[in-house]
PDB file of C-alpha atoms in Angstrom:
ATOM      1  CA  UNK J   1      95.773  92.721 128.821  1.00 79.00           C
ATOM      2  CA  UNK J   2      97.136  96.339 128.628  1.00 84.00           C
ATOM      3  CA  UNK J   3      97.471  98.349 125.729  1.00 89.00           C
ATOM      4  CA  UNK J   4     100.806  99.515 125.621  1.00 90.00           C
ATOM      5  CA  UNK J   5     102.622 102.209 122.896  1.00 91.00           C
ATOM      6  CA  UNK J   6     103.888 100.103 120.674  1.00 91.00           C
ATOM      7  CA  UNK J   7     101.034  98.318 120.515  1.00 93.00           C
ATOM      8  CA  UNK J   8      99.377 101.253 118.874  1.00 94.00           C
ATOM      9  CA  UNK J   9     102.593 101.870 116.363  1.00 94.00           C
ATOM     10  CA  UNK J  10     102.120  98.315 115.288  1.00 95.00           C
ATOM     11  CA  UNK J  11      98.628  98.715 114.225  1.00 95.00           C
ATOM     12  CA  UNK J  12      99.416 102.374 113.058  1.00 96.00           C
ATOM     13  CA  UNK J  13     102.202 100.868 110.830  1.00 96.00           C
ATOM     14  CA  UNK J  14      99.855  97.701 109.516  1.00 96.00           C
ATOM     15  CA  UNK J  15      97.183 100.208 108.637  1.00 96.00           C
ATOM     16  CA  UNK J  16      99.752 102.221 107.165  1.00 95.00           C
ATOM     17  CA  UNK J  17     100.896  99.670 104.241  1.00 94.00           C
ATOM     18  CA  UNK J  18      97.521  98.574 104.154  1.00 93.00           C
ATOM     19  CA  UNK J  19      96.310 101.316 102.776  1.00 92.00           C
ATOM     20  CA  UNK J  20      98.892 102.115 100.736  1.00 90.00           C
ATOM     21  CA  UNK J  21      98.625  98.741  99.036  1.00 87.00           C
ATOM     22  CA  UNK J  22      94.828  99.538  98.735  1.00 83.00           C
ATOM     23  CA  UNK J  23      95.406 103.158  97.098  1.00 82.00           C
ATOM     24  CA  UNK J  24      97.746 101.366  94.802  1.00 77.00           C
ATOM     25  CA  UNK J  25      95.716  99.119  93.001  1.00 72.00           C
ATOM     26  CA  UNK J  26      92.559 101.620  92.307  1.00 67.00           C
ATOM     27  CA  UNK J  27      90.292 100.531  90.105  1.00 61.00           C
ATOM     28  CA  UNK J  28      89.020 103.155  87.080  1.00 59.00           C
ATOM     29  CA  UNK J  29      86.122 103.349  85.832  1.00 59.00           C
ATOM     30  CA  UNK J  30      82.967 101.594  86.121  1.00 60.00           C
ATOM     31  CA  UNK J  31      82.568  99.581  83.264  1.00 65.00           C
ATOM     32  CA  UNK J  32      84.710  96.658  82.795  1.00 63.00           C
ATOM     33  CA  UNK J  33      85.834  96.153  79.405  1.00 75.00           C
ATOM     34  CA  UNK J  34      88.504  93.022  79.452  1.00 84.00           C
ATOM     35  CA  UNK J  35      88.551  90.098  81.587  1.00 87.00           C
ATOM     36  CA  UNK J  36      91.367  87.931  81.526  1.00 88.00           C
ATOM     37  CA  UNK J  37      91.990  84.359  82.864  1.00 89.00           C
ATOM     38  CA  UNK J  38      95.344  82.916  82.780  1.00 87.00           C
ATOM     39  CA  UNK J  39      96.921  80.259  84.457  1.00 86.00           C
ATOM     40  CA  UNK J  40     100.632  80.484  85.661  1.00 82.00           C
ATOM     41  CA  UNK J  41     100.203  84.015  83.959  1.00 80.00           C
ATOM     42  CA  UNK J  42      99.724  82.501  80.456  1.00 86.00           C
ATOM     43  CA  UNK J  43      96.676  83.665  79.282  1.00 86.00           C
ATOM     44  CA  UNK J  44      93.621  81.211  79.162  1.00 86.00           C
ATOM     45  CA  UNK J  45      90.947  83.652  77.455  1.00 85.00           C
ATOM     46  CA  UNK J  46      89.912  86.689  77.415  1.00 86.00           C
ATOM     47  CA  UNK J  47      86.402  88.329  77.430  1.00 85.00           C
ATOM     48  CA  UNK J  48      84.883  91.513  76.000  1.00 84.00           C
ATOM     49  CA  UNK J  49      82.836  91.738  79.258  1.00 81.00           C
ATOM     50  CA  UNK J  50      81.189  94.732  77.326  1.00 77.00           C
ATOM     51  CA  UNK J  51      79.818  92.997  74.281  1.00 78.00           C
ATOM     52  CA  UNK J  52      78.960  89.376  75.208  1.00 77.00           C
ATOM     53  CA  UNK J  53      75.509  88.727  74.766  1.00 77.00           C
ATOM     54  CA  UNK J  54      74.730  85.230  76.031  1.00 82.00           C
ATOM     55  CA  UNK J  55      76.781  84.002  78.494  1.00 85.00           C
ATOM     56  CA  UNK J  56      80.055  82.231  78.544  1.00 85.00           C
ATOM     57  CA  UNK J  57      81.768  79.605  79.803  1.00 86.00           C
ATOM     58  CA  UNK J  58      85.553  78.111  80.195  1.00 85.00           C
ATOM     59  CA  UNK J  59      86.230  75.410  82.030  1.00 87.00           C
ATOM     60  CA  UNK J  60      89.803  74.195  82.919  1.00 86.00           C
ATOM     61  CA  UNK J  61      90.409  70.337  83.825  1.00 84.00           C
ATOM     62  CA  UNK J  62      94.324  70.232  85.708  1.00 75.00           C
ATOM     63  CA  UNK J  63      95.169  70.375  88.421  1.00 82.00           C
ATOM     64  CA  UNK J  64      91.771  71.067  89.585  1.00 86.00           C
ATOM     65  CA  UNK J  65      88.156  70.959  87.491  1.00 88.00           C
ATOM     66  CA  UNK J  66      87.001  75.076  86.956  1.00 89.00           C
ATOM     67  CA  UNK J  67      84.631  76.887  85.476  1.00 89.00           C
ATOM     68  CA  UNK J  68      84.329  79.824  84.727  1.00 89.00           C
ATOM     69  CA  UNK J  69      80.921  82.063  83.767  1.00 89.00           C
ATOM     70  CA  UNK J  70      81.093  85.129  81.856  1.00 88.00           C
ATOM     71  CA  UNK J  71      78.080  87.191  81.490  1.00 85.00           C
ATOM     72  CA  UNK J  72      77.639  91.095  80.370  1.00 83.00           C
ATOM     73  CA  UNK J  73      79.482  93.133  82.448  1.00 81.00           C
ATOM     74  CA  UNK J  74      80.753  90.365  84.772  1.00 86.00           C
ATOM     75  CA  UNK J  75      82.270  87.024  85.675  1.00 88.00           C
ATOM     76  CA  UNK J  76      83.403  84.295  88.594  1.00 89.00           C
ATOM     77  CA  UNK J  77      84.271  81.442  89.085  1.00 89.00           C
ATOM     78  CA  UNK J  78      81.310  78.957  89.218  1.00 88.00           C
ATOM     79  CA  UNK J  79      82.133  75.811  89.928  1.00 88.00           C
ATOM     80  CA  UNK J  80      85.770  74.237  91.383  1.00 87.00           C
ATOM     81  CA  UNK J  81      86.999  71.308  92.441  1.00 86.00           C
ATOM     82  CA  UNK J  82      90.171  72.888  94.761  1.00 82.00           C
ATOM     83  CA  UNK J  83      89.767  71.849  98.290  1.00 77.00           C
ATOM     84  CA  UNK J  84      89.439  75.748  99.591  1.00 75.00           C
ATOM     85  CA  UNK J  85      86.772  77.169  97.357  1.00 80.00           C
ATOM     86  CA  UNK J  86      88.371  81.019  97.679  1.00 81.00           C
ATOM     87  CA  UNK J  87      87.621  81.339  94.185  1.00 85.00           C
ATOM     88  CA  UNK J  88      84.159  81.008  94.287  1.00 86.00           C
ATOM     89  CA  UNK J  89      83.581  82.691  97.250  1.00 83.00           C
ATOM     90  CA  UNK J  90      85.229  85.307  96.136  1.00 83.00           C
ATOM     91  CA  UNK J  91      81.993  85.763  93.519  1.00 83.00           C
ATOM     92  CA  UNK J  92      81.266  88.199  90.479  1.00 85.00           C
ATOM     93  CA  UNK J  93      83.663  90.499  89.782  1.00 84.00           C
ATOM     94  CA  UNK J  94      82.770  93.574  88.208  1.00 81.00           C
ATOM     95  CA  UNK J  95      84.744  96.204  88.372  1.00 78.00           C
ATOM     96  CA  UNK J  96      88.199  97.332  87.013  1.00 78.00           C
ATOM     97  CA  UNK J  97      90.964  96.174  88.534  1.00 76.00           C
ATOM     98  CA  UNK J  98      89.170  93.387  90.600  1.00 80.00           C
ATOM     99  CA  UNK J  99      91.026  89.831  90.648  1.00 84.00           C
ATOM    100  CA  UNK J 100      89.057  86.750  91.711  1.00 87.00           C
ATOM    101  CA  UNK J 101      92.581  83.329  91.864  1.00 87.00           C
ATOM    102  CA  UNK J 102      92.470  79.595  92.766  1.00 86.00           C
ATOM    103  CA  UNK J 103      95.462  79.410  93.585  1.00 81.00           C
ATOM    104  CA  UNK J 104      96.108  75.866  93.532  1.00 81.00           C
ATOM    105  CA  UNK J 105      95.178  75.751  90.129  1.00 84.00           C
ATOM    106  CA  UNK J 106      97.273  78.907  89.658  1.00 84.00           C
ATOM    107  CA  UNK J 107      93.961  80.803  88.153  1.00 88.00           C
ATOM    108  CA  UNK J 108      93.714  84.316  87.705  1.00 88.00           C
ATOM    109  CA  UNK J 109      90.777  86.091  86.587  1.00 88.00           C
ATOM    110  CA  UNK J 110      91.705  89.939  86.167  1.00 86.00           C
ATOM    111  CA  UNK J 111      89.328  92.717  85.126  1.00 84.00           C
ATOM    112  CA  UNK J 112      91.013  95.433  83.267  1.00 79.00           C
ATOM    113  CA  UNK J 113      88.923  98.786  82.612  1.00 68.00           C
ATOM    114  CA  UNK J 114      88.930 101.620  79.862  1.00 58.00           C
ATOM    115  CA  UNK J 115      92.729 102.159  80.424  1.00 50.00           C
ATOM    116  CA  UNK J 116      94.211  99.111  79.855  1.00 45.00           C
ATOM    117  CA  UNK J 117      97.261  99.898  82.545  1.00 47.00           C
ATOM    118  CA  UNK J 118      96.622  99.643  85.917  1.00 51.00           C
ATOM    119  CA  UNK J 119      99.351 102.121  86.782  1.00 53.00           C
ATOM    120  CA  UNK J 120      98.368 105.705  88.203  1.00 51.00           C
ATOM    121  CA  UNK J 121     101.305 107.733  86.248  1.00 49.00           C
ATOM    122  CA  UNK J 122     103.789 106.984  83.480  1.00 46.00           C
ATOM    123  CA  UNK J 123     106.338 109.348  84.057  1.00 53.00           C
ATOM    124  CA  UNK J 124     108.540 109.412  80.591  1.00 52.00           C
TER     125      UNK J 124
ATOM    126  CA  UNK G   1     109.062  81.789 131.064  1.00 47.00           C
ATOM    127  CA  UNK G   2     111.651  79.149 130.466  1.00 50.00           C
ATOM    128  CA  UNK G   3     112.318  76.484 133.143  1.00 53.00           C
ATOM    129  CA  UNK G   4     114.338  74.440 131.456  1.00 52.00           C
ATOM    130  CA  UNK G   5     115.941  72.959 134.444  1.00 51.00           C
ATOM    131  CA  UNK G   6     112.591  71.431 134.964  1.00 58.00           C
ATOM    132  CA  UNK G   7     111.504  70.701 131.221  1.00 69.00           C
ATOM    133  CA  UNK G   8     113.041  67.296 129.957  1.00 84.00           C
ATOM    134  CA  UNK G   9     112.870  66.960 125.964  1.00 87.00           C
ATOM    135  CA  UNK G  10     110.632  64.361 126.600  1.00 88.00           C
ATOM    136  CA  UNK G  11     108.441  66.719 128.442  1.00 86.00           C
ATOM    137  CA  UNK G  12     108.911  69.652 125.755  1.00 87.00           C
ATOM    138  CA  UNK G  13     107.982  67.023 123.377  1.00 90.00           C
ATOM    139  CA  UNK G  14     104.815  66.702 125.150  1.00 90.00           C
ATOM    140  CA  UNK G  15     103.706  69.985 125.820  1.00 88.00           C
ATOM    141  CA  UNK G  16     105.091  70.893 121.765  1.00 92.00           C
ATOM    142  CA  UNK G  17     102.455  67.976 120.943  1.00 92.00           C
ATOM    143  CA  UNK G  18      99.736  68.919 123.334  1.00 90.00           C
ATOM    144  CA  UNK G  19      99.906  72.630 121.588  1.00 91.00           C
ATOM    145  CA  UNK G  20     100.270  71.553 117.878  1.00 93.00           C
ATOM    146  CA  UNK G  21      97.295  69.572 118.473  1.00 93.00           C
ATOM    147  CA  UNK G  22      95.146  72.102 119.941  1.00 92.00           C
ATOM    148  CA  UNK G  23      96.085  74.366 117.461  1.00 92.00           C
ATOM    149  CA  UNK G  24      94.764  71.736 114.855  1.00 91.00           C
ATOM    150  CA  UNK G  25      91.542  71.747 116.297  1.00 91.00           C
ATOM    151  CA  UNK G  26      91.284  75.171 116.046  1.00 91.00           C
ATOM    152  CA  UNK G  27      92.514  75.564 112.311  1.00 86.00           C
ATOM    153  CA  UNK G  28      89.729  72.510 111.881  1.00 85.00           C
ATOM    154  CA  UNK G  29      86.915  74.258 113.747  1.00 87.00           C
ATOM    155  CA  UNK G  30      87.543  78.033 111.895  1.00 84.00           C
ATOM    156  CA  UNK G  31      86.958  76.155 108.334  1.00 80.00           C
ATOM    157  CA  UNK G  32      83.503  75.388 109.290  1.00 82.00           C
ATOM    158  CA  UNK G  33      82.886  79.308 109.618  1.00 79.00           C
ATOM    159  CA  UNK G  34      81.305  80.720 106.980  1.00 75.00           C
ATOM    160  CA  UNK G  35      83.200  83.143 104.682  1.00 69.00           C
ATOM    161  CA  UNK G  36      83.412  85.877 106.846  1.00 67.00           C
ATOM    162  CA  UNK G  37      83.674  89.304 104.441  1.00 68.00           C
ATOM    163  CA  UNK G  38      82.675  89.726 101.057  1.00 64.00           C
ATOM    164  CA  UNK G  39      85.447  91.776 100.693  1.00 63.00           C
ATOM    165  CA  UNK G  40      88.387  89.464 101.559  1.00 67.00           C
ATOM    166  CA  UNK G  41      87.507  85.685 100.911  1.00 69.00           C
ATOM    167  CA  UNK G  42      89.658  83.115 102.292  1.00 70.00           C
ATOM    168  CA  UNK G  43      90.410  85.504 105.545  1.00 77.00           C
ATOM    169  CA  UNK G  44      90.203  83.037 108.347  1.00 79.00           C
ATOM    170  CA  UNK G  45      90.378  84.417 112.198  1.00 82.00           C
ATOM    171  CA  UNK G  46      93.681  82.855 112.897  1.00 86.00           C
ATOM    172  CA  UNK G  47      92.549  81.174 116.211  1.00 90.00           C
ATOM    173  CA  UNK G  48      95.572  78.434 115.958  1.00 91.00           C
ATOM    174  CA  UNK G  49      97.609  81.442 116.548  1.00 92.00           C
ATOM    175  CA  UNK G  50      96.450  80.891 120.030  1.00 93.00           C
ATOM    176  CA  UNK G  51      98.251  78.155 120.440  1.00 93.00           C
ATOM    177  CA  UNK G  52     101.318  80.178 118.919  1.00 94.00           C
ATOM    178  CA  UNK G  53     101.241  83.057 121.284  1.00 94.00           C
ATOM    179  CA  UNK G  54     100.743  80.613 123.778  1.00 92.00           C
ATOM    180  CA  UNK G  55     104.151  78.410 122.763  1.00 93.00           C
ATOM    181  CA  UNK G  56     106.146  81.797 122.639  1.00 93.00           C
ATOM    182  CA  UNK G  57     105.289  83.517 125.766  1.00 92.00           C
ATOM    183  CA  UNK G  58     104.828  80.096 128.181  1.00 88.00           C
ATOM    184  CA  UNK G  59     107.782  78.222 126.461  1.00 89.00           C
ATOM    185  CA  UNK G  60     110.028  79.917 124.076  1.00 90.00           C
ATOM    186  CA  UNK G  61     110.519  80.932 120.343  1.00 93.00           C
ATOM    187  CA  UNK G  62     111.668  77.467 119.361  1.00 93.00           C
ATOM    188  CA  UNK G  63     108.927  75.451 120.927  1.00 93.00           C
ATOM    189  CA  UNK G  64     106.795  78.519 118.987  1.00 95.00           C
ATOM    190  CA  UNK G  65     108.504  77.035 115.640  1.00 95.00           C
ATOM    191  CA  UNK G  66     108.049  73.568 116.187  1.00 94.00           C
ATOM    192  CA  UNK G  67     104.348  73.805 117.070  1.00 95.00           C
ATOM    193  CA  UNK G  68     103.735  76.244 113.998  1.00 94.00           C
ATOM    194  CA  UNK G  69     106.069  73.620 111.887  1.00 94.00           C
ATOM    195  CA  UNK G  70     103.736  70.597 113.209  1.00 93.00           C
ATOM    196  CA  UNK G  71     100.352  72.427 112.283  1.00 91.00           C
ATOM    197  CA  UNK G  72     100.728  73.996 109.287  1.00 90.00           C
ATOM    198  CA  UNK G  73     102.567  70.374 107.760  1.00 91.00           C
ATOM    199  CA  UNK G  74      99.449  68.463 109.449  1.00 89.00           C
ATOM    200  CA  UNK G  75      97.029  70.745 108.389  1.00 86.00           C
ATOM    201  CA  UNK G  76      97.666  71.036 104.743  1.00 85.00           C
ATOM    202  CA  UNK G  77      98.529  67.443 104.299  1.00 86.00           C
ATOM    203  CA  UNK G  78      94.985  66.869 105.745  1.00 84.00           C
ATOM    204  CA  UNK G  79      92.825  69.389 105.049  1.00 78.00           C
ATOM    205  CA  UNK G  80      94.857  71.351 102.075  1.00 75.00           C
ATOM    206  CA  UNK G  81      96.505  70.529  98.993  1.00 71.00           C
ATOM    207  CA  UNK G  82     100.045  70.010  97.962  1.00 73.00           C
ATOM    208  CA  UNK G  83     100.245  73.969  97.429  1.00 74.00           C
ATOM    209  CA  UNK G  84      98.435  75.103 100.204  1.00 78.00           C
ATOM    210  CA  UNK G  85     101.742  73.590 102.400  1.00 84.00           C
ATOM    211  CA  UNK G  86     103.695  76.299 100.866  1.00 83.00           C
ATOM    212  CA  UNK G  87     101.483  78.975 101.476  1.00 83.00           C
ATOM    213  CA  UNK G  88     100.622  77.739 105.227  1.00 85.00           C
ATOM    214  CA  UNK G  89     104.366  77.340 105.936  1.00 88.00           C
ATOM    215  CA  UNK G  90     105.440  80.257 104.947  1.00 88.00           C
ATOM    216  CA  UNK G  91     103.059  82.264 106.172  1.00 90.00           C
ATOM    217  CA  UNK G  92     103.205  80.700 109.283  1.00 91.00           C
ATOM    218  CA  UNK G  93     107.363  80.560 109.866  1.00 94.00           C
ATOM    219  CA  UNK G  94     107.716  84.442 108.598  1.00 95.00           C
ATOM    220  CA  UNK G  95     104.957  84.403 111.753  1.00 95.00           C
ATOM    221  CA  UNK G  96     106.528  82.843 114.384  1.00 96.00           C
ATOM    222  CA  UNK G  97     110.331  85.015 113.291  1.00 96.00           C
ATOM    223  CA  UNK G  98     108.561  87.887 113.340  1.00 96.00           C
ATOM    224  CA  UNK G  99     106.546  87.966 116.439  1.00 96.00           C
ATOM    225  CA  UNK G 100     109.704  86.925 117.796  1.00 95.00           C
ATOM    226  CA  UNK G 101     111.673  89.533 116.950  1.00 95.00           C
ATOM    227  CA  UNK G 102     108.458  92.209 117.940  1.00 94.00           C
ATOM    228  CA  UNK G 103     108.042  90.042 121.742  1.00 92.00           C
ATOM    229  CA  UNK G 104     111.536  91.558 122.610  1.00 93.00           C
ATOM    230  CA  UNK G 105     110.781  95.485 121.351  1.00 92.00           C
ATOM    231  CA  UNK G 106     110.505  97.679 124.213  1.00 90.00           C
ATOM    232  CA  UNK G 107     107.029  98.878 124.585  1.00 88.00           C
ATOM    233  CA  UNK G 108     105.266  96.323 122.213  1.00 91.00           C
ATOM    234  CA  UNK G 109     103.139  93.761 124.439  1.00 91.00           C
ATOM    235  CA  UNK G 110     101.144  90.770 123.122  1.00 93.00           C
ATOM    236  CA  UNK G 111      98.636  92.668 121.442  1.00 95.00           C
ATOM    237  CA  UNK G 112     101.285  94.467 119.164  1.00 94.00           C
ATOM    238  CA  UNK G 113     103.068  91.157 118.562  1.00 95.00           C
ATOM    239  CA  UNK G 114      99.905  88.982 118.208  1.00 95.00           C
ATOM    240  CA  UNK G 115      99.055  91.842 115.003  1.00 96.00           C
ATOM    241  CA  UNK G 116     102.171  91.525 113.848  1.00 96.00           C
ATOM    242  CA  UNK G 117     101.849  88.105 113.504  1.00 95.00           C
ATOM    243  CA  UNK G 118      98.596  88.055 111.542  1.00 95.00           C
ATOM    244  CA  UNK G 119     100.235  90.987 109.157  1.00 95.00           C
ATOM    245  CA  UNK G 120     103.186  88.411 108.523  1.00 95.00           C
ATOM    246  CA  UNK G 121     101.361  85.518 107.923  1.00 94.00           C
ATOM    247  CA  UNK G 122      98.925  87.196 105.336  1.00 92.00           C
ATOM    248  CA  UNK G 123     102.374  88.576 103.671  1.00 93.00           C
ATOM    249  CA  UNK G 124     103.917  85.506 103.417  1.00 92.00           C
ATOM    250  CA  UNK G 125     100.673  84.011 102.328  1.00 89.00           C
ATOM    251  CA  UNK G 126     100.168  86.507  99.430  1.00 89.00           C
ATOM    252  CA  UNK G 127     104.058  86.503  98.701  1.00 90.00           C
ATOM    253  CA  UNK G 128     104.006  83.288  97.441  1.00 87.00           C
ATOM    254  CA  UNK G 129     100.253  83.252  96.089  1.00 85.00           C
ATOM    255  CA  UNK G 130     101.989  85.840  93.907  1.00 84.00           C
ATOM    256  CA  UNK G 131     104.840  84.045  93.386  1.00 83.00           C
ATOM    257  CA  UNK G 132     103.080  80.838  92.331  1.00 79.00           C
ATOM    258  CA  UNK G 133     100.802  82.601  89.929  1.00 77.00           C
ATOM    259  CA  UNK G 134     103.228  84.836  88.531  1.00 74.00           C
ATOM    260  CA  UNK G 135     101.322  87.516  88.755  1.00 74.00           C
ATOM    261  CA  UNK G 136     101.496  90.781  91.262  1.00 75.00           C
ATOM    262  CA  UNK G 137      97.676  91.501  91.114  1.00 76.00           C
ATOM    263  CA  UNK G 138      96.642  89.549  94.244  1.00 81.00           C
ATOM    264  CA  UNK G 139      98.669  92.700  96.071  1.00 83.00           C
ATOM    265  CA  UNK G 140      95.722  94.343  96.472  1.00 80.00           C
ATOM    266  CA  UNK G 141      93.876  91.349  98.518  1.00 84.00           C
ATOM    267  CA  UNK G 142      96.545  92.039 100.856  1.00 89.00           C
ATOM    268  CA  UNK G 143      96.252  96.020 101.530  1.00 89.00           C
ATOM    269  CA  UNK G 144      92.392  94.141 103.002  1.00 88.00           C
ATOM    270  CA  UNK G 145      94.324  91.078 104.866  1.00 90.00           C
ATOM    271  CA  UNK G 146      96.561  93.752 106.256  1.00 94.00           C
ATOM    272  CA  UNK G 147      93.943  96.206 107.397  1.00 93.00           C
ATOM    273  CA  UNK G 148      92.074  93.028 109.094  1.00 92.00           C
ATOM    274  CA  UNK G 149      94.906  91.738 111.025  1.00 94.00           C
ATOM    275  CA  UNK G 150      94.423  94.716 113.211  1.00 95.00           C
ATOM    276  CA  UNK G 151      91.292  93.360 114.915  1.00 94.00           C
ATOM    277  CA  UNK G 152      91.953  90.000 114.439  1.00 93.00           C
ATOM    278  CA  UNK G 153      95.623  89.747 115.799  1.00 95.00           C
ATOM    279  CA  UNK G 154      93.660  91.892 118.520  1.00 95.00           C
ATOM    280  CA  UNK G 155      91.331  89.115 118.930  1.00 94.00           C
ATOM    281  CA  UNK G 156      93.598  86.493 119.060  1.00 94.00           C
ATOM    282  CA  UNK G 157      95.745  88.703 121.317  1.00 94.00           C
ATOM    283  CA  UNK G 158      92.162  88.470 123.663  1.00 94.00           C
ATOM    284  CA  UNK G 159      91.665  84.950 123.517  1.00 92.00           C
ATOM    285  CA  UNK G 160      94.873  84.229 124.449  1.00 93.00           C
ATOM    286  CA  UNK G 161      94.671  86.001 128.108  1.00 92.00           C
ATOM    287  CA  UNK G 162      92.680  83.297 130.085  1.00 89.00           C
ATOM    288  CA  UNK G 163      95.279  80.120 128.920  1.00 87.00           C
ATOM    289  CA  UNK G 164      97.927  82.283 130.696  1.00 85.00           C
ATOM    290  CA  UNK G 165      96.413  80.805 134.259  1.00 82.00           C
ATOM    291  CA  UNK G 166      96.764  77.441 132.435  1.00 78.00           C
ATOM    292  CA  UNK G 167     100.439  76.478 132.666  1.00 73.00           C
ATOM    293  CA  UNK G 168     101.559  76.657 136.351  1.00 72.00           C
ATOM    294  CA  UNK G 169      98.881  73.915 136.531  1.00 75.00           C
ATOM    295  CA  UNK G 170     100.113  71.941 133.476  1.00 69.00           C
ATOM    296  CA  UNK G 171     104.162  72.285 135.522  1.00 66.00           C
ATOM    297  CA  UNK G 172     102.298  70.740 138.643  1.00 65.00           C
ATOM    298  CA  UNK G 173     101.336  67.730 136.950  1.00 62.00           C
TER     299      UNK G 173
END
């Protein structure tokens, strides 16, 4: 198979947005303050992942059986019934900005840090 | 590429069914690989994609279509859930439009248009992931997806070269 030019641009141009959509979504910070769960972006719960103490758990029963473990200064999905098991494989999440979704169920765990925007500037 | 003085629709039938269930198998077989990177769960290698580059180059975009239409339908219906046919569909149509459109660029070969493929199906994935969730964070899962379907587009890309001996034995018969 030879390599040919564009080739090259095509990866060079994949990488590109790549990391662009990487740099974009940066997570800040270190210690995880919020997690939220919603489902079709209604929120679910939400966690002090700072102050828990003994560990938590949600489950959700439709479309698909979840649960979900919170535990000091983390949280995953634990259990799930959805036929690809992303969610759980995805594991703990515990940093800022980190997002663990079943999305069959339409699940979204998000981890929010000290600033509670994930933007990089607010330009007013 | 296209003989289509020799290819009855019967025949194009065939060979559209002979791919679409090869590339099956393959979407079967990858599923029974463990989760390959921490980083990026649910990434899967893309090996029906063989089949794909294999329905564009030896037969033409449409045949491409109708095998990618076949598997992802089959696939999810089987394997998936009622979701994962919207994901799998688009993903794999935005695919199969826009390796066709990077097959006929000047200077791009099949390893440029096998990545582009895997970059378009993880968009369209993600694009309506996001859209079904309602929710714009999963955006960053795909700056990874996209940064992996460099080497794996290239791998596909690879695995692809020794079917191209394949089909002047598959006209004979």
């Amino acid at each position: 198979m030879r390599i040919r030019i564009g080739d090259i641009a095509v990866a060079l141009i994949i990488a590109a947005a790549g990391v662009s959509l990487l740099a974009g979504f940066v997570p800040r910070g270190d210690a995880p303050e919020l997690a939220i769960v919603t489902q079709d972006n209604i929120e679910l719960a939400r966690f002090e992942l700072g102050a828990l103490g003994a560990e938590q758990r949600v489950e959700i029963d439709a479309p698909y059986h979840l649960v979900i473990q919170a535990e000091e200064g983390q949280i995953r999905f634990i259990e799930a019934d959805c036929p690809d098991q992303v969610c759980v494989h995805t594991g703990w999440l515990v940093r800022p900005g980190q997002v663990a979704a079943c999305v069959p169920s339409g699940v979204l765990i998000r981890l929010e840090g000290e600033n509670r925007d994930d933007l990089d500037v607010i330009l007013r | 590429m296209n003989n289509d003085a020799k290819r009855s629709p019967a025949r194009r039938a065939a060979e559209v069914g002979l791919l679409a269930a090869l590339a099956m198998a393959l979407s079967y077989m990858e599923r029974l690989i463990p989760p390959l990177i921490p980083a990026a769960p649910g990434v899967k290698l893309g090996l029906a994609n063989i089949a794909t580059l294999f329905a564009m180059y030896q037969m033409g975009v449409s045949e491409a279509f109708m095998v990618t239409l076949v598997r992802c339908t089959l696939a999810s219906l089987l394997f998936g859930s009622g979701t994962s046919l919207a994901f799998s569909l688009c993903g794999g149509l935005l695919s199969v439009g826009v390796m066709a459109l990077m097959m006929h660029i000047p200077g791009v070969g099949e390893l440029g248009t096998s990545m582009a493929g895997a970059a378009a199906h993880n968009t369209g994935q993600i694009a309506v992931a996001a859209t079904i969730m309602r929710s714009a964070a999963l955006f960053s899962y795909l700056g990874w997806l996209l940064l992996l379907s460099i080497p794996l587009g290239a791998l596909i890309a690879l695995s692809y070269q020794p079917f191209k001996r394949v089909m002047p034995y598959i006209r004979r018969t």
